[in-house]
Amino acid sequence: METFKKSAAELCEIAQRAKELNARVNIPTTPAGVAYRAEQENWEYEEVPTQGGKGGMKKVYFLPDYVIDELEKKGLSHLLTSDKPSVAAQPKPRRSSPAAPAVGVPFSMRAMVAEYADWAQAQDTDAIVPVRYHVNVFGSAGGGYAVDEPVETEAMWFRAAFFNYLGVPPAQCFCTRVRGDSMHPTLIDRGTVLWKMQNGYTREGIYLFRQVDELRI
């Protein structure tokens, strides 16, 4: 399989062009979202000179197998070979998701790791619902956290049965991250929390509220 490299902006452009073709692809639609995904999945990348990047450099990511496979299966592989010459085919190992190495896994369970991709593909995803995930919004105890940049929103996926159990519609929920460890171990630094929208205090619990321009927990 050919190796492709794309910057965050170019990946966002691919996602936008796929949307214009009425196709849904598992690619973030913002540069911040791409950077977050790449960090979480440990994508390989190179730094190349640019006038727009920090310090004159920007990251160009080696696309994981699952991104390329999805585009090919949906007939969108032509989006990878745009007019922009960022496609640099080089024989370099690429990470495949959701495949994972079996390092540290008991020998008797390594077959489960090896078979994960096939098992995951066969699962029923019809009852999966998205919840808004504000990837660059943090709640913080104490001094709070100031939101001084445009909010970047992606999707966090849950089983619909989970919200049926809670008795809360997913439309009234959202996720943010946590900054600081003053509430450890209840909340951990850079952890993710699912919140329910509420316009008043109802009972004891953990609340995320806005005070002037700061988010406090």
CSV table of C-alpha atoms in Angstrom, one decimal:
chain,number,residue,atom,x,y,z
A,1,MET,CA,0.0,0.0,0.0
A,2,GLU,CA,1.3,3.4,-0.9
A,3,THR,CA,2.4,5.7,1.9
A,4,PHE,CA,0.9,9.2,2.1
A,5,LYS,CA,1.8,12.3,4.1
A,6,LYS,CA,-0.5,15.1,4.8
A,7,SER,CA,-0.5,18.2,7.0
A,8,ALA,CA,-3.3,18.9,9.4
A,9,ALA,CA,-4.8,21.5,7.1
A,10,GLU,CA,-4.7,19.2,4.1
A,11,LEU,CA,-6.5,16.4,6.1
A,12,CYS,CA,-9.2,18.9,7.1
A,13,GLU,CA,-9.5,19.8,3.4
A,14,ILE,CA,-10.0,16.1,2.6
A,15,ALA,CA,-12.7,15.8,5.2
A,16,GLN,CA,-14.4,18.9,3.8
A,17,ARG,CA,-14.2,17.6,0.2
A,18,ALA,CA,-15.6,14.2,1.3
A,19,LYS,CA,-18.5,16.1,3.0
A,20,GLU,CA,-19.2,17.9,-0.2
A,21,LEU,CA,-19.5,14.5,-1.9
A,22,ASN,CA,-22.0,13.4,0.7
A,23,ALA,CA,-19.5,11.0,2.3
A,24,ARG,CA,-18.7,10.7,5.9
A,25,VAL,CA,-15.1,9.9,6.8
A,26,ASN,CA,-13.4,9.4,10.2
A,27,ILE,CA,-11.1,12.5,9.8
A,28,PRO,CA,-11.3,15.5,12.1
A,29,THR,CA,-12.5,18.7,10.5
A,30,THR,CA,-10.1,21.1,12.3
A,31,PRO,CA,-6.3,21.3,12.5
A,32,ALA,CA,-6.6,21.1,16.3
A,33,GLY,CA,-8.7,18.0,16.0
A,34,VAL,CA,-6.2,16.4,13.7
A,35,ALA,CA,-3.3,17.2,16.0
A,36,TYR,CA,-5.2,15.8,19.0
A,37,ARG,CA,-6.0,12.6,17.1
A,38,ALA,CA,-2.4,12.2,15.9
A,39,GLU,CA,-1.2,12.7,19.5
A,40,GLN,CA,-3.7,10.2,20.9
A,41,GLU,CA,-2.9,7.5,18.3
A,42,ASN,CA,0.8,8.3,18.1
A,43,TRP,CA,0.9,9.0,14.4
A,44,GLU,CA,4.4,9.2,12.9
A,45,TYR,CA,5.2,12.6,11.4
A,46,GLU,CA,8.0,14.7,9.9
A,47,GLU,CA,8.6,18.4,10.5
A,48,VAL,CA,9.1,20.4,7.4
A,49,PRO,CA,9.8,24.1,6.9
A,50,THR,CA,6.8,26.4,6.4
A,51,GLN,CA,6.2,30.1,6.7
A,52,GLY,CA,3.0,29.6,8.6
A,53,GLY,CA,4.1,27.1,11.3
A,54,LYS,CA,5.5,27.8,14.7
A,55,GLY,CA,9.2,28.5,14.4
A,56,GLY,CA,9.0,28.1,10.6
A,57,MET,CA,8.2,24.4,10.9
A,58,LYS,CA,5.0,22.3,10.6
A,59,LYS,CA,4.1,18.6,11.1
A,60,VAL,CA,3.3,16.4,8.1
A,61,TYR,CA,1.7,13.2,9.2
A,62,PHE,CA,2.1,9.7,7.8
A,63,LEU,CA,-1.5,8.6,7.3
A,64,PRO,CA,-2.5,5.5,9.3
A,65,ASP,CA,-3.7,2.5,7.3
A,66,TYR,CA,-7.3,2.8,8.5
A,67,VAL,CA,-7.6,6.4,7.1
A,68,ILE,CA,-6.3,5.2,3.7
A,69,ASP,CA,-8.4,2.1,3.7
A,70,GLU,CA,-11.6,4.0,4.6
A,71,LEU,CA,-11.1,6.5,1.7
A,72,GLU,CA,-10.4,3.6,-0.7
A,73,LYS,CA,-13.5,1.7,0.4
A,74,LYS,CA,-15.7,4.7,-0.1
A,75,GLY,CA,-14.2,5.5,-3.5
A,76,LEU,CA,-12.5,8.6,-2.3
A,77,SER,CA,-8.8,7.6,-2.8
A,78,HIS,CA,-8.5,10.4,-5.4
A,79,LEU,CA,-8.7,12.9,-2.5
A,80,LEU,CA,-5.3,11.7,-1.4
A,81,THR,CA,-3.6,12.7,-4.6
A,82,SER,CA,-4.6,16.3,-4.8
A,83,ASP,CA,-2.8,19.0,-6.8
A,84,LYS,CA,-0.8,20.0,-3.8
A,85,PRO,CA,2.5,18.1,-3.7
A,86,SER,CA,2.4,16.9,-0.1
A,87,VAL,CA,2.1,13.3,-1.1
A,88,ALA,CA,5.6,12.0,-0.5
A,89,ALA,CA,5.6,8.3,-0.9
A,90,GLN,CA,8.4,6.7,1.1
A,91,PRO,CA,8.8,3.2,2.4
A,92,LYS,CA,8.2,3.9,6.1
A,93,PRO,CA,6.3,1.9,8.6
A,94,ARG,CA,2.8,3.3,9.3
A,95,ARG,CA,0.6,2.7,12.3
A,96,SER,CA,-2.7,0.9,11.7
A,97,SER,CA,-5.7,1.5,13.9
A,98,PRO,CA,-7.4,-0.2,15.7
A,99,ALA,CA,-4.6,-2.8,15.6
A,100,ALA,CA,-2.3,-2.6,18.6
A,101,PRO,CA,0.9,-4.3,19.7
A,102,ALA,CA,0.7,-7.2,22.1
A,103,VAL,CA,3.6,-5.9,24.2
A,104,GLY,CA,2.9,-6.6,27.9
A,105,VAL,CA,-0.2,-8.7,27.1
A,106,PRO,CA,-0.4,-12.2,28.6
A,107,PHE,CA,0.4,-14.9,26.0
A,108,SER,CA,-3.0,-16.5,26.3
A,109,MET,CA,-4.7,-13.2,25.4
A,110,ARG,CA,-2.5,-12.1,22.4
A,111,ALA,CA,-4.8,-13.8,19.9
A,112,MET,CA,-7.5,-11.3,21.0
A,113,VAL,CA,-5.2,-8.4,20.2
A,114,ALA,CA,-4.3,-9.9,16.8
A,115,GLU,CA,-8.0,-10.4,15.9
A,116,TYR,CA,-9.2,-7.1,17.2
A,117,ALA,CA,-9.5,-5.3,13.9
A,118,ASP,CA,-11.7,-8.1,12.4
A,119,TRP,CA,-13.8,-8.3,15.6
A,120,ALA,CA,-14.3,-4.5,15.7
A,121,GLN,CA,-15.4,-4.4,12.0
A,122,ALA,CA,-18.1,-7.0,12.7
A,123,GLN,CA,-19.7,-5.1,15.6
A,124,ASP,CA,-23.1,-3.5,15.3
A,125,THR,CA,-22.6,0.3,15.4
A,126,ASP,CA,-26.2,1.3,14.7
A,127,ALA,CA,-26.9,2.0,18.3
A,128,ILE,CA,-23.9,4.3,18.8
A,129,VAL,CA,-24.6,8.0,19.3
A,130,PRO,CA,-22.2,11.0,19.3
A,131,VAL,CA,-21.8,13.5,22.0
A,132,ARG,CA,-20.1,16.9,21.5
A,133,TYR,CA,-16.5,16.8,22.7
A,134,HIS,CA,-14.9,20.2,23.1
A,135,VAL,CA,-11.3,19.1,22.7
A,136,ASN,CA,-9.6,22.4,23.6
A,137,VAL,CA,-11.9,23.3,26.5
A,138,PHE,CA,-10.7,22.6,30.0
A,139,GLY,CA,-12.4,22.8,33.4
A,140,SER,CA,-10.3,23.6,36.4
A,141,ALA,CA,-10.8,23.9,40.1
A,142,GLY,CA,-9.3,26.8,42.0
A,143,GLY,CA,-8.3,29.6,39.6
A,144,GLY,CA,-10.5,28.2,36.8
A,145,TYR,CA,-9.6,28.1,33.1
A,146,ALA,CA,-10.1,30.9,30.7
A,147,VAL,CA,-11.5,30.1,27.3
A,148,ASP,CA,-9.8,32.6,25.0
A,149,GLU,CA,-9.8,30.8,21.7
A,150,PRO,CA,-12.4,29.4,19.3
A,151,VAL,CA,-13.9,26.1,20.6
A,152,GLU,CA,-12.9,23.0,18.6
A,153,THR,CA,-15.7,20.4,18.7
A,154,GLU,CA,-15.4,16.7,17.7
A,155,ALA,CA,-17.6,13.7,18.5
A,156,MET,CA,-17.2,11.3,21.5
A,157,TRP,CA,-19.1,8.1,20.8
A,158,PHE,CA,-21.3,6.2,23.3
A,159,ARG,CA,-23.8,3.4,23.2
A,160,ALA,CA,-27.4,4.7,23.2
A,161,ALA,CA,-28.2,2.2,26.0
A,162,PHE,CA,-25.8,4.1,28.3
A,163,PHE,CA,-27.9,7.3,28.0
A,164,ASN,CA,-31.1,5.3,28.3
A,165,TYR,CA,-29.8,4.0,31.6
A,166,LEU,CA,-29.0,7.5,32.8
A,167,GLY,CA,-32.3,8.8,31.6
A,168,VAL,CA,-30.5,11.7,29.9
A,169,PRO,CA,-30.7,12.5,26.1
A,170,PRO,CA,-27.2,12.8,24.5
A,171,ALA,CA,-28.2,16.1,23.0
A,172,GLN,CA,-28.1,17.6,26.5
A,173,CYS,CA,-24.6,16.3,27.2
A,174,PHE,CA,-21.1,17.3,26.3
A,175,CYS,CA,-17.5,16.4,27.1
A,176,THR,CA,-14.5,18.6,28.2
A,177,ARG,CA,-11.1,17.9,29.6
A,178,VAL,CA,-9.7,18.7,33.0
A,179,ARG,CA,-6.7,20.8,33.9
A,180,GLY,CA,-5.0,20.4,37.2
A,181,ASP,CA,-4.9,17.6,39.8
A,182,SER,CA,-6.4,19.3,42.8
A,183,MET,CA,-9.4,16.9,42.7
A,184,HIS,CA,-7.3,13.7,42.2
A,185,PRO,CA,-8.2,10.9,42.2
A,186,THR,CA,-11.9,11.9,41.5
A,187,LEU,CA,-10.7,13.9,38.4
A,188,ILE,CA,-7.3,13.6,36.9
A,189,ASP,CA,-5.2,16.2,35.1
A,190,ARG,CA,-6.1,16.1,31.3
A,191,GLY,CA,-8.8,13.6,31.9
A,192,THR,CA,-12.1,13.7,30.0
A,193,VAL,CA,-15.5,14.3,31.7
A,194,LEU,CA,-19.0,13.8,30.4
A,195,TRP,CA,-21.3,16.6,31.6
A,196,LYS,CA,-25.1,17.1,31.6
A,197,MET,CA,-26.4,20.6,30.8
A,198,GLN,CA,-28.2,22.0,33.8
A,199,ASN,CA,-29.5,25.5,34.5
A,200,GLY,CA,-29.5,25.2,38.2
A,201,TYR,CA,-28.1,23.4,41.2
A,202,THR,CA,-30.0,20.1,41.8
A,203,ARG,CA,-28.0,18.0,44.3
A,204,GLU,CA,-24.5,17.3,45.5
A,205,GLY,CA,-22.1,16.4,42.8
A,206,ILE,CA,-19.4,17.8,40.5
A,207,TYR,CA,-20.4,20.9,38.5
A,208,LEU,CA,-18.7,22.7,35.7
A,209,PHE,CA,-19.8,26.4,35.6
A,210,ARG,CA,-18.8,29.6,33.9
A,211,GLN,CA,-17.8,32.5,36.1
A,212,VAL,CA,-17.3,35.6,33.9
A,213,ASP,CA,-14.8,34.2,31.3
A,214,GLU,CA,-13.5,31.2,33.3
A,215,LEU,CA,-14.7,27.6,33.6
A,216,ARG,CA,-14.5,26.3,37.1
A,217,ILE,CA,-15.2,22.8,38.6
